[in-house]
Amino acid sequence: MEEIYARVNESYNDIIFRINDNERNATGKKLNDEFLSSLYKTREHYHKNELAEARKVCEQLREVSKPLLKYEWKRVKSGELNYRIAKYFAIIVLACGLLAAFSNAYVIWHGANTSLQTPIEEKPNKSMQPTANASAD
């Protein structure tokens, strides 16, 4: 019996250490409070050696834990605030970089095509002009 009691206390402490006492969100606070209340009732029944009542309260504990786990899962999926800020900042930087790269490529390509389409007029060089000596030969 002592071993079971020790495991119950260990499990209780492990759970308590993982629950956020300073939850700011009203929904999260409500879910935490309901869960902790059921957990406390279960522990009290185990302390009083009321195992049948403890099992009944464990069912209630499972039911109140489901919304809490779903709430926490949604929060974990979206990420912490710093992560979300960094993610959106990285997306903006990437988009600006791609826009700059495409605009540079367009300017370079458009500039190269424009120079091919408009021929450069050559001005005659003095050395290429016929001189009087050359026409006399």
PDB file of C-alpha atoms in Angstrom:
ATOM      1  CA  MET A   1       0.000   0.000   0.000  1.00  0.00           C
ATOM      2  CA  GLU A   2       2.869   2.312   0.775  1.00  0.00           C
ATOM      3  CA  GLU A   3       4.235   1.889  -2.744  1.00  0.00           C
ATOM      4  CA  ILE A   4       0.882   2.804  -4.286  1.00  0.00           C
ATOM      5  CA  TYR A   5       0.578   5.836  -2.020  1.00  0.00           C
ATOM      6  CA  ALA A   6       4.095   6.959  -3.016  1.00  0.00           C
ATOM      7  CA  ARG A   7       3.249   6.610  -6.732  1.00  0.00           C
ATOM      8  CA  VAL A   8       0.028   8.587  -6.280  1.00  0.00           C
ATOM      9  CA  ASN A   9       1.936  11.403  -4.554  1.00  0.00           C
ATOM     10  CA  GLU A  10       4.658  11.351  -7.197  1.00  0.00           C
ATOM     11  CA  SER A  11       2.084  11.544  -9.990  1.00  0.00           C
ATOM     12  CA  TYR A  12       0.221  14.323  -8.206  1.00  0.00           C
ATOM     13  CA  ASN A  13       3.416  16.360  -7.822  1.00  0.00           C
ATOM     14  CA  ASP A  14       4.440  15.771 -11.439  1.00  0.00           C
ATOM     15  CA  ILE A  15       1.085  17.099 -12.619  1.00  0.00           C
ATOM     16  CA  ILE A  16       1.086  20.093 -10.253  1.00  0.00           C
ATOM     17  CA  PHE A  17       4.545  21.156 -11.434  1.00  0.00           C
ATOM     18  CA  ARG A  18       3.356  21.180 -15.057  1.00  0.00           C
ATOM     19  CA  ILE A  19       0.239  23.300 -14.522  1.00  0.00           C
ATOM     20  CA  ASN A  20       0.663  27.039 -15.007  1.00  0.00           C
ATOM     21  CA  ASP A  21      -0.462  28.815 -11.821  1.00  0.00           C
ATOM     22  CA  ASN A  22      -0.156  32.244 -13.434  1.00  0.00           C
ATOM     23  CA  GLU A  23      -2.413  31.663 -16.423  1.00  0.00           C
ATOM     24  CA  ARG A  24      -3.464  35.041 -17.854  1.00  0.00           C
ATOM     25  CA  ASN A  25      -6.087  33.852 -20.309  1.00  0.00           C
ATOM     26  CA  ALA A  26      -9.536  33.582 -18.681  1.00  0.00           C
ATOM     27  CA  THR A  27     -10.407  30.377 -20.552  1.00  0.00           C
ATOM     28  CA  GLY A  28      -7.104  28.760 -19.632  1.00  0.00           C
ATOM     29  CA  LYS A  29      -7.465  29.868 -16.012  1.00  0.00           C
ATOM     30  CA  LYS A  30     -10.961  28.373 -15.795  1.00  0.00           C
ATOM     31  CA  LEU A  31      -9.815  25.068 -17.324  1.00  0.00           C
ATOM     32  CA  ASN A  32      -6.800  24.924 -14.995  1.00  0.00           C
ATOM     33  CA  ASP A  33      -8.950  25.608 -11.939  1.00  0.00           C
ATOM     34  CA  GLU A  34     -11.477  22.902 -12.843  1.00  0.00           C
ATOM     35  CA  PHE A  35      -8.701  20.412 -13.464  1.00  0.00           C
ATOM     36  CA  LEU A  36      -6.835  21.242 -10.252  1.00  0.00           C
ATOM     37  CA  SER A  37     -10.047  21.058  -8.238  1.00  0.00           C
ATOM     38  CA  SER A  38     -10.795  17.552  -9.530  1.00  0.00           C
ATOM     39  CA  LEU A  39      -7.188  16.514  -8.998  1.00  0.00           C
ATOM     40  CA  TYR A  40      -7.289  17.788  -5.413  1.00  0.00           C
ATOM     41  CA  LYS A  41     -10.539  15.877  -4.734  1.00  0.00           C
ATOM     42  CA  THR A  42      -8.985  12.688  -6.071  1.00  0.00           C
ATOM     43  CA  ARG A  43      -5.944  13.120  -3.864  1.00  0.00           C
ATOM     44  CA  GLU A  44      -8.080  13.781  -0.786  1.00  0.00           C
ATOM     45  CA  HIS A  45     -10.014  10.550  -1.336  1.00  0.00           C
ATOM     46  CA  TYR A  46      -6.747   8.639  -1.633  1.00  0.00           C
ATOM     47  CA  HIS A  47      -5.505  10.217   1.605  1.00  0.00           C
ATOM     48  CA  LYS A  48      -8.676   9.132   3.386  1.00  0.00           C
ATOM     49  CA  ASN A  49      -8.320   5.662   1.862  1.00  0.00           C
ATOM     50  CA  GLU A  50     -11.663   6.072   0.089  1.00  0.00           C
ATOM     51  CA  LEU A  51     -10.659   4.222  -3.054  1.00  0.00           C
ATOM     52  CA  ALA A  52     -14.138   3.785  -4.543  1.00  0.00           C
ATOM     53  CA  GLU A  53     -14.800   7.533  -4.282  1.00  0.00           C
ATOM     54  CA  ALA A  54     -11.345   8.257  -5.662  1.00  0.00           C
ATOM     55  CA  ARG A  55     -12.125   6.175  -8.757  1.00  0.00           C
ATOM     56  CA  LYS A  56     -15.380   8.081  -9.282  1.00  0.00           C
ATOM     57  CA  VAL A  57     -13.551  11.407  -9.029  1.00  0.00           C
ATOM     58  CA  CYS A  58     -10.896  10.090 -11.450  1.00  0.00           C
ATOM     59  CA  GLU A  59     -13.636   9.836 -14.074  1.00  0.00           C
ATOM     60  CA  GLN A  60     -14.496  13.467 -13.440  1.00  0.00           C
ATOM     61  CA  LEU A  61     -10.784  14.296 -13.609  1.00  0.00           C
ATOM     62  CA  ARG A  62     -10.511  12.660 -17.039  1.00  0.00           C
ATOM     63  CA  GLU A  63     -13.506  14.632 -18.300  1.00  0.00           C
ATOM     64  CA  VAL A  64     -12.156  18.015 -17.158  1.00  0.00           C
ATOM     65  CA  SER A  65      -8.685  17.193 -18.471  1.00  0.00           C
ATOM     66  CA  LYS A  66      -9.875  16.774 -22.081  1.00  0.00           C
ATOM     67  CA  PRO A  67     -10.740  20.465 -22.681  1.00  0.00           C
ATOM     68  CA  LEU A  68      -7.551  21.513 -20.882  1.00  0.00           C
ATOM     69  CA  LEU A  69      -5.412  19.280 -23.079  1.00  0.00           C
ATOM     70  CA  LYS A  70      -7.154  20.544 -26.225  1.00  0.00           C
ATOM     71  CA  TYR A  71      -6.667  24.160 -25.149  1.00  0.00           C
ATOM     72  CA  GLU A  72      -2.964  23.581 -24.447  1.00  0.00           C
ATOM     73  CA  TRP A  73      -2.517  21.709 -27.740  1.00  0.00           C
ATOM     74  CA  LYS A  74      -3.932  24.643 -29.696  1.00  0.00           C
ATOM     75  CA  ARG A  75      -1.599  26.996 -27.861  1.00  0.00           C
ATOM     76  CA  VAL A  76       1.427  24.804 -28.548  1.00  0.00           C
ATOM     77  CA  LYS A  77       0.508  24.478 -32.240  1.00  0.00           C
ATOM     78  CA  SER A  78       0.359  28.244 -32.708  1.00  0.00           C
ATOM     79  CA  GLY A  79       3.646  28.773 -30.851  1.00  0.00           C
ATOM     80  CA  GLU A  80       4.780  31.264 -28.258  1.00  0.00           C
ATOM     81  CA  LEU A  81       4.559  34.988 -28.942  1.00  0.00           C
ATOM     82  CA  ASN A  82       8.291  35.402 -29.627  1.00  0.00           C
ATOM     83  CA  TYR A  83       8.218  32.484 -32.072  1.00  0.00           C
ATOM     84  CA  ARG A  84       5.213  33.919 -33.925  1.00  0.00           C
ATOM     85  CA  ILE A  85       6.846  37.359 -34.160  1.00  0.00           C
ATOM     86  CA  ALA A  86      10.089  35.840 -35.469  1.00  0.00           C
ATOM     87  CA  LYS A  87       8.182  33.677 -37.946  1.00  0.00           C
ATOM     88  CA  TYR A  88       6.204  36.575 -39.413  1.00  0.00           C
ATOM     89  CA  PHE A  89       9.285  38.804 -39.485  1.00  0.00           C
ATOM     90  CA  ALA A  90      11.173  36.091 -41.398  1.00  0.00           C
ATOM     91  CA  ILE A  91       8.313  35.783 -43.885  1.00  0.00           C
ATOM     92  CA  ILE A  92       8.333  39.553 -44.467  1.00  0.00           C
ATOM     93  CA  VAL A  93      12.129  39.601 -44.926  1.00  0.00           C
ATOM     94  CA  LEU A  94      11.914  36.675 -47.347  1.00  0.00           C
ATOM     95  CA  ALA A  95       9.144  38.352 -49.343  1.00  0.00           C
ATOM     96  CA  CYS A  96      11.134  41.619 -49.537  1.00  0.00           C
ATOM     97  CA  GLY A  97      14.255  39.721 -50.631  1.00  0.00           C
ATOM     98  CA  LEU A  98      12.366  37.877 -53.346  1.00  0.00           C
ATOM     99  CA  LEU A  99      10.745  41.095 -54.518  1.00  0.00           C
ATOM    100  CA  ALA A 100      14.144  42.808 -54.690  1.00  0.00           C
ATOM    101  CA  ALA A 101      15.681  39.859 -56.547  1.00  0.00           C
ATOM    102  CA  PHE A 102      12.866  39.740 -59.102  1.00  0.00           C
ATOM    103  CA  SER A 103      12.915  43.483 -59.641  1.00  0.00           C
ATOM    104  CA  ASN A 104      16.707  43.429 -60.130  1.00  0.00           C
ATOM    105  CA  ALA A 105      16.411  40.542 -62.556  1.00  0.00           C
ATOM    106  CA  TYR A 106      13.705  42.404 -64.475  1.00  0.00           C
ATOM    107  CA  VAL A 107      15.790  45.573 -64.664  1.00  0.00           C
ATOM    108  CA  ILE A 108      18.866  43.661 -65.808  1.00  0.00           C
ATOM    109  CA  TRP A 109      16.949  41.574 -68.352  1.00  0.00           C
ATOM    110  CA  HIS A 110      14.904  44.513 -69.585  1.00  0.00           C
ATOM    111  CA  GLY A 111      18.033  46.672 -69.821  1.00  0.00           C
ATOM    112  CA  ALA A 112      19.892  43.999 -71.812  1.00  0.00           C
ATOM    113  CA  ASN A 113      17.004  43.565 -74.246  1.00  0.00           C
ATOM    114  CA  THR A 114      16.650  47.300 -74.707  1.00  0.00           C
ATOM    115  CA  SER A 115      20.332  47.702 -75.607  1.00  0.00           C
ATOM    116  CA  LEU A 116      20.026  44.969 -78.244  1.00  0.00           C
ATOM    117  CA  GLN A 117      16.966  46.519 -79.804  1.00  0.00           C
ATOM    118  CA  THR A 118      18.314  50.042 -80.233  1.00  0.00           C
ATOM    119  CA  PRO A 119      21.516  50.031 -82.235  1.00  0.00           C
ATOM    120  CA  ILE A 120      24.256  52.362 -81.143  1.00  0.00           C
ATOM    121  CA  GLU A 121      25.071  54.910 -83.771  1.00  0.00           C
ATOM    122  CA  GLU A 122      28.729  54.899 -84.566  1.00  0.00           C
ATOM    123  CA  LYS A 123      30.407  58.184 -85.074  1.00  0.00           C
ATOM    124  CA  PRO A 124      33.053  58.153 -87.685  1.00  0.00           C
ATOM    125  CA  ASN A 125      36.593  58.088 -86.419  1.00  0.00           C
ATOM    126  CA  LYS A 126      39.094  60.495 -87.894  1.00  0.00           C
ATOM    127  CA  SER A 127      41.418  57.649 -88.742  1.00  0.00           C
ATOM    128  CA  MET A 128      38.670  56.016 -90.783  1.00  0.00           C
ATOM    129  CA  GLN A 129      37.997  59.072 -92.942  1.00  0.00           C
ATOM    130  CA  PRO A 130      39.514  59.023 -96.347  1.00  0.00           C
ATOM    131  CA  THR A 131      42.309  61.465 -96.728  1.00  0.00           C
ATOM    132  CA  ALA A 132      43.484  63.201 -99.841  1.00  0.00           C
ATOM    133  CA  ASN A 133      46.585  60.985 -99.969  1.00  0.00           C
ATOM    134  CA  ALA A 134      44.551  57.839 -99.900  1.00  0.00           C
ATOM    135  CA  SER A 135      42.402  58.932-102.824  1.00  0.00           C
ATOM    136  CA  ALA A 136      45.444  59.852-104.881  1.00  0.00           C
ATOM    137  CA  ASP A 137      46.863  56.365-104.774  1.00  0.00           C
TER     138      ASP A 137
END
